[in-house]
PDB file of C-alpha atoms in Angstrom:
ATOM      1  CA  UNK A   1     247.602 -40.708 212.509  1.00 68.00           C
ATOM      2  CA  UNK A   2     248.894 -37.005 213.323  1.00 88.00           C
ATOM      3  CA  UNK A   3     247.083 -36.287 210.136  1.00 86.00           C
ATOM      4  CA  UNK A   4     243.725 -37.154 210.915  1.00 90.00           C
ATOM      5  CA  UNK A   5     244.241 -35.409 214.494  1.00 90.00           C
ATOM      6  CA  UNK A   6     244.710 -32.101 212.700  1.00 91.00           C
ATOM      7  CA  UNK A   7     241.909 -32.346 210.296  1.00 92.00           C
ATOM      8  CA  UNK A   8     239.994 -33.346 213.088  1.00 93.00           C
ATOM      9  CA  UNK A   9     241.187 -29.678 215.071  1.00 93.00           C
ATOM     10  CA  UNK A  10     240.941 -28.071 211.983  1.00 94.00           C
ATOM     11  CA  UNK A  11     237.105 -28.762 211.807  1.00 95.00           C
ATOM     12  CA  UNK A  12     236.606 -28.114 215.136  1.00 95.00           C
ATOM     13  CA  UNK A  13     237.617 -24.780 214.836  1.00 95.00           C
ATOM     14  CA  UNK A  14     236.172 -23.859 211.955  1.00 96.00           C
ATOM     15  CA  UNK A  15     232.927 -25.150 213.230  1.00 97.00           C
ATOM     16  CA  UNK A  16     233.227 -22.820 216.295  1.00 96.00           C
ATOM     17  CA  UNK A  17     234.494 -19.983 214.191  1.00 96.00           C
ATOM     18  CA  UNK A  18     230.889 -20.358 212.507  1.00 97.00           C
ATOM     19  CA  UNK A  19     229.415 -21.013 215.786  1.00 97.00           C
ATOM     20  CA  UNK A  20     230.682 -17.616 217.044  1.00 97.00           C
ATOM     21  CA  UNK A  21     229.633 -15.613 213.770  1.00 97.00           C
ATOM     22  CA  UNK A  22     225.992 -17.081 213.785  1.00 97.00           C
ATOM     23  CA  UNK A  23     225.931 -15.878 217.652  1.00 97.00           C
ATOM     24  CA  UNK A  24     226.806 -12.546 216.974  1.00 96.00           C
ATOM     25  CA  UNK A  25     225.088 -12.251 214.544  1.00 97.00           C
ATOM     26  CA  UNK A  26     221.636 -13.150 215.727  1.00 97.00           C
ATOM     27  CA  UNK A  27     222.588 -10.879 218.679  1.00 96.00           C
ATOM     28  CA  UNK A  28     223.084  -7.959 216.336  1.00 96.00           C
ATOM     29  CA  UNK A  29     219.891  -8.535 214.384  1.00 96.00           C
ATOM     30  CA  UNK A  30     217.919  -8.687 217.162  1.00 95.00           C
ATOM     31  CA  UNK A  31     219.448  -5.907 218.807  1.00 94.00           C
ATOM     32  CA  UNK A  32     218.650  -3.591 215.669  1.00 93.00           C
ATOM     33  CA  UNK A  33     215.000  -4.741 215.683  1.00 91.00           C
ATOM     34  CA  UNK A  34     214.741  -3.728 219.318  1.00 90.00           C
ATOM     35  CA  UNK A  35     216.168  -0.571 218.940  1.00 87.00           C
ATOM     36  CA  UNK A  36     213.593   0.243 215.172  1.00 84.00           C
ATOM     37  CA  UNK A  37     210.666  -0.935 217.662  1.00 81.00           C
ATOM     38  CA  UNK A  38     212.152   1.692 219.951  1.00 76.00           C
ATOM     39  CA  UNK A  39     212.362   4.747 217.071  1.00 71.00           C
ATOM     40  CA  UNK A  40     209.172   3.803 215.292  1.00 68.00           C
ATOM     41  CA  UNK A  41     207.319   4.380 219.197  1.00 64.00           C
ATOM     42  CA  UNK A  42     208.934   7.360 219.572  1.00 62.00           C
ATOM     43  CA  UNK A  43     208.415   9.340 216.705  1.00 73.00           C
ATOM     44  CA  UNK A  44     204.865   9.255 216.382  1.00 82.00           C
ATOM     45  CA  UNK A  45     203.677  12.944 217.637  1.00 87.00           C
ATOM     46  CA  UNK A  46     200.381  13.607 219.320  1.00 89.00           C
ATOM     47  CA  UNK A  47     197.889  14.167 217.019  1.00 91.00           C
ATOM     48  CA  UNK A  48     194.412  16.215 218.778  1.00 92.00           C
ATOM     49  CA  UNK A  49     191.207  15.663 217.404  1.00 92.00           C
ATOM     50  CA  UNK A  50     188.660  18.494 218.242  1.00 91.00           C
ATOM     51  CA  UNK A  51     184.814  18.050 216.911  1.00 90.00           C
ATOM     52  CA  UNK A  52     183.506  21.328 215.238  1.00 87.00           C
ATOM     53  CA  UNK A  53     179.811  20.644 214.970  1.00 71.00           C
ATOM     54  CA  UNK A  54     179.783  19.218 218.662  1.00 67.00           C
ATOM     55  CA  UNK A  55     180.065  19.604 222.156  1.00 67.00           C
ATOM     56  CA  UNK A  56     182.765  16.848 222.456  1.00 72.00           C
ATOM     57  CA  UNK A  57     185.912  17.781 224.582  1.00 83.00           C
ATOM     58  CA  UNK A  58     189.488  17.369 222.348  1.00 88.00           C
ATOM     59  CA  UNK A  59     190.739  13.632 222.210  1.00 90.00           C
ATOM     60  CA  UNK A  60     194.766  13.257 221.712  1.00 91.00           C
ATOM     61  CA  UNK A  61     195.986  10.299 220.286  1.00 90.00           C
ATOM     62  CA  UNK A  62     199.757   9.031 220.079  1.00 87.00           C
ATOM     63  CA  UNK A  63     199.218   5.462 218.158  1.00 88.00           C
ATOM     64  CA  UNK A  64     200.569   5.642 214.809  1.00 89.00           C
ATOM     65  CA  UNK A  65     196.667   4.732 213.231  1.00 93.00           C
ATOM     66  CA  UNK A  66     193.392   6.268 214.138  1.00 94.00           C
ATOM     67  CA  UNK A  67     189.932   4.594 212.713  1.00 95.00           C
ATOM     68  CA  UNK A  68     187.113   7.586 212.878  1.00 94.00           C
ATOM     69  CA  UNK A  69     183.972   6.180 212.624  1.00 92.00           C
ATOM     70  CA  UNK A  70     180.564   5.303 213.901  1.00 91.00           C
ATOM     71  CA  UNK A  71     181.382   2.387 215.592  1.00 90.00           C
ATOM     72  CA  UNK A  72     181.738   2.614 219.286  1.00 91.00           C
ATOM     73  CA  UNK A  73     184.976  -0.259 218.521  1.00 92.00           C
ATOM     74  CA  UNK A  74     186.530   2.612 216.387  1.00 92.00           C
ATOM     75  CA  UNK A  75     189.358   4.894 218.055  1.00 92.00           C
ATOM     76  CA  UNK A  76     187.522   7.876 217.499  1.00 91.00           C
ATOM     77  CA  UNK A  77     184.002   7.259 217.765  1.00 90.00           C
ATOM     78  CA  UNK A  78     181.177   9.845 216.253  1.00 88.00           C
ATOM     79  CA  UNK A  79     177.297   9.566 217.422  1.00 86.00           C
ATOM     80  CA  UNK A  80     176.293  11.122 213.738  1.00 85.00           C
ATOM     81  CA  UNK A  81     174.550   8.780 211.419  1.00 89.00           C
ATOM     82  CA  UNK A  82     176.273  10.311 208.585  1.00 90.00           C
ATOM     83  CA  UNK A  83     179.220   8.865 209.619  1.00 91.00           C
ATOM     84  CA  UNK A  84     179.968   5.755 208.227  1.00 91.00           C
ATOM     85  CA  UNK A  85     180.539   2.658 210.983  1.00 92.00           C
ATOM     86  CA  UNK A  86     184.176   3.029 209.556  1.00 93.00           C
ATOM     87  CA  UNK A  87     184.958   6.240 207.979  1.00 93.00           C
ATOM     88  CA  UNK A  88     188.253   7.043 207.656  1.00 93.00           C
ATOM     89  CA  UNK A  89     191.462   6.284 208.935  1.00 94.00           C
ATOM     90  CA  UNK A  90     194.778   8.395 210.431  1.00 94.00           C
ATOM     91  CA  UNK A  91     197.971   6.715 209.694  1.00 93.00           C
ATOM     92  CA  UNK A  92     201.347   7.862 210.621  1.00 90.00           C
ATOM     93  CA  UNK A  93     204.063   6.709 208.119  1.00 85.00           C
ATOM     94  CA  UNK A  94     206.854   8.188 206.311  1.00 82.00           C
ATOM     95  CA  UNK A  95     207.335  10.637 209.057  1.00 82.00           C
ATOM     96  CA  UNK A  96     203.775  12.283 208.268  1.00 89.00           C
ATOM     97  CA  UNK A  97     199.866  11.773 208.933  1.00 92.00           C
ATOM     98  CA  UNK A  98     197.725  10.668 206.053  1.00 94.00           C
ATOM     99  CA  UNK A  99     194.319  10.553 205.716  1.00 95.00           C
ATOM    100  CA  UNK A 100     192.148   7.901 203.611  1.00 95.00           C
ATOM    101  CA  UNK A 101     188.624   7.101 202.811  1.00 93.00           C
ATOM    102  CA  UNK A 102     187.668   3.609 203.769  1.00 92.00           C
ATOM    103  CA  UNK A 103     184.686   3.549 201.288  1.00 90.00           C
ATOM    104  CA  UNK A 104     182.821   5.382 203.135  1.00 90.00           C
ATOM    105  CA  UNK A 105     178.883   6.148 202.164  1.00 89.00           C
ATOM    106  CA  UNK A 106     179.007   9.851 201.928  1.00 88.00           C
ATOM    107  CA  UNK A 107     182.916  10.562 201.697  1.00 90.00           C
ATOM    108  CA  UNK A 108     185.704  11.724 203.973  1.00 93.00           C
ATOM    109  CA  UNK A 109     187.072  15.684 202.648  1.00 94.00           C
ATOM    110  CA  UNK A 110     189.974  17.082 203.969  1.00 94.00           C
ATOM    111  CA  UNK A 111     189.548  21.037 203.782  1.00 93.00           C
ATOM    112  CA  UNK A 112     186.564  21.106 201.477  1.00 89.00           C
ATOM    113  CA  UNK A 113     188.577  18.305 198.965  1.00 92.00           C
ATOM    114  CA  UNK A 114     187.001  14.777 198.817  1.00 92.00           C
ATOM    115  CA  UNK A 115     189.867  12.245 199.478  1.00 92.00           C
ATOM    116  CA  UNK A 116     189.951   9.276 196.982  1.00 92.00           C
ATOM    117  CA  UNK A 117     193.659   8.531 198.001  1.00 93.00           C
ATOM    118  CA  UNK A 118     195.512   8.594 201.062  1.00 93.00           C
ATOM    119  CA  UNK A 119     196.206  12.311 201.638  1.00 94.00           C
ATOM    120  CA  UNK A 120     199.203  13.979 203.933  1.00 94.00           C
ATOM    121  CA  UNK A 121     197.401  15.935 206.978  1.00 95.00           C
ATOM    122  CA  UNK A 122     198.530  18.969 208.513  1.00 93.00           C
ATOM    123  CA  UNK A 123     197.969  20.664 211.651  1.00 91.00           C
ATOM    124  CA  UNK A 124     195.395  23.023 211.593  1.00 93.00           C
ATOM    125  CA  UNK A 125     193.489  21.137 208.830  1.00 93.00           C
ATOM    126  CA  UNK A 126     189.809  20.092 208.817  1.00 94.00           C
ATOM    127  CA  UNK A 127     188.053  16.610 207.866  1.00 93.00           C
ATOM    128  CA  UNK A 128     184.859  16.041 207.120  1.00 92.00           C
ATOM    129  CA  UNK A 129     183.285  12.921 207.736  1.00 90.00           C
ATOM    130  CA  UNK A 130     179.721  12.925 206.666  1.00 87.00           C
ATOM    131  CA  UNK A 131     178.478  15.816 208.473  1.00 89.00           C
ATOM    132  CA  UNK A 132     180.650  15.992 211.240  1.00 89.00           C
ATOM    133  CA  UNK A 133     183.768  18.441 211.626  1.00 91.00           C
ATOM    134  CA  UNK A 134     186.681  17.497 213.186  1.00 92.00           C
ATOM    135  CA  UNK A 135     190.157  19.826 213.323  1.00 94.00           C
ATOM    136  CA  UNK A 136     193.250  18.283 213.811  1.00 94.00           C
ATOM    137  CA  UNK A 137     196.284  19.505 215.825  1.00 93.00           C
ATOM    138  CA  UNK A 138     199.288  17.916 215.142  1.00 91.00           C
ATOM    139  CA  UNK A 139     202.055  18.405 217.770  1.00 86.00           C
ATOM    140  CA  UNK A 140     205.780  19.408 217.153  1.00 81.00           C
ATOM    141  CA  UNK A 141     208.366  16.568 217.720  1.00 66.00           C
TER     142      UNK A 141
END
């Protein structure tokens, strides 16, 4: 009898002992996705967009992807029928901005160079969408 009564505490404490890890251990995980969601807001800088060929006031952006297009649903919107509905796109990944074509009718250049490929953006540089000009400011973390 005093046999089974151990075996019986013996379980029980193993089965809290695994109770216990799986607790702190789902606490942890979600902890550490909390606190990524937390970086990955933070480091995205503010990136300026500031139309060349038009009259358009500067628009700053701090989302980590930018659609420039046509479309009035896009997050930049241009009024030039060049412009593709949906252009091009800003993403920020890898701790840079990169530009890429998203098959657009008459191509997206960055500085005079047609982009077939995403492409890493700097401040200061120019992109072409059709016929409109846009410069891009990129601000210091």
């Amino acid at each position: 009898m005093s046999g089974i009564v151990v075996l019986i505490i013996r379980l029980l404490v193993a089965i809290t002992l695994y109770a216990f890890l799986a607790t702190v251990l789902y606490i942890l995980w979600q902890d550490l996705q909390m606190h990524s969601e937390l970086v990955k807001a933070a480091q995205v800088p503010f990136l300026t967009i500031t139309p060349i060929t038009d009259d358009n006031n500067p628009v700053e952006f701090n989302v980590p992807e930018i659609v420039i297009g046509r479309d009035p649903l896009c997050n930049y919107s241009v009024t030039d029928e060049t412009v593709s509905s949906r252009h091009g796109r800003l993403s920020y990944h890898h701790n840079q901005w990169w530009l890429e074509d998203l098959n657009s009718t008459n191509g997206t250049f960055l500085n005079d160079d047609r982009v077939f490929t995403p492409t890493v953006v700097i401040s200061g540089d120019e992109i072409r969408c059709g016929q409109a000009i846009l410069k891009i400011l990129i601000a210091p973390k």
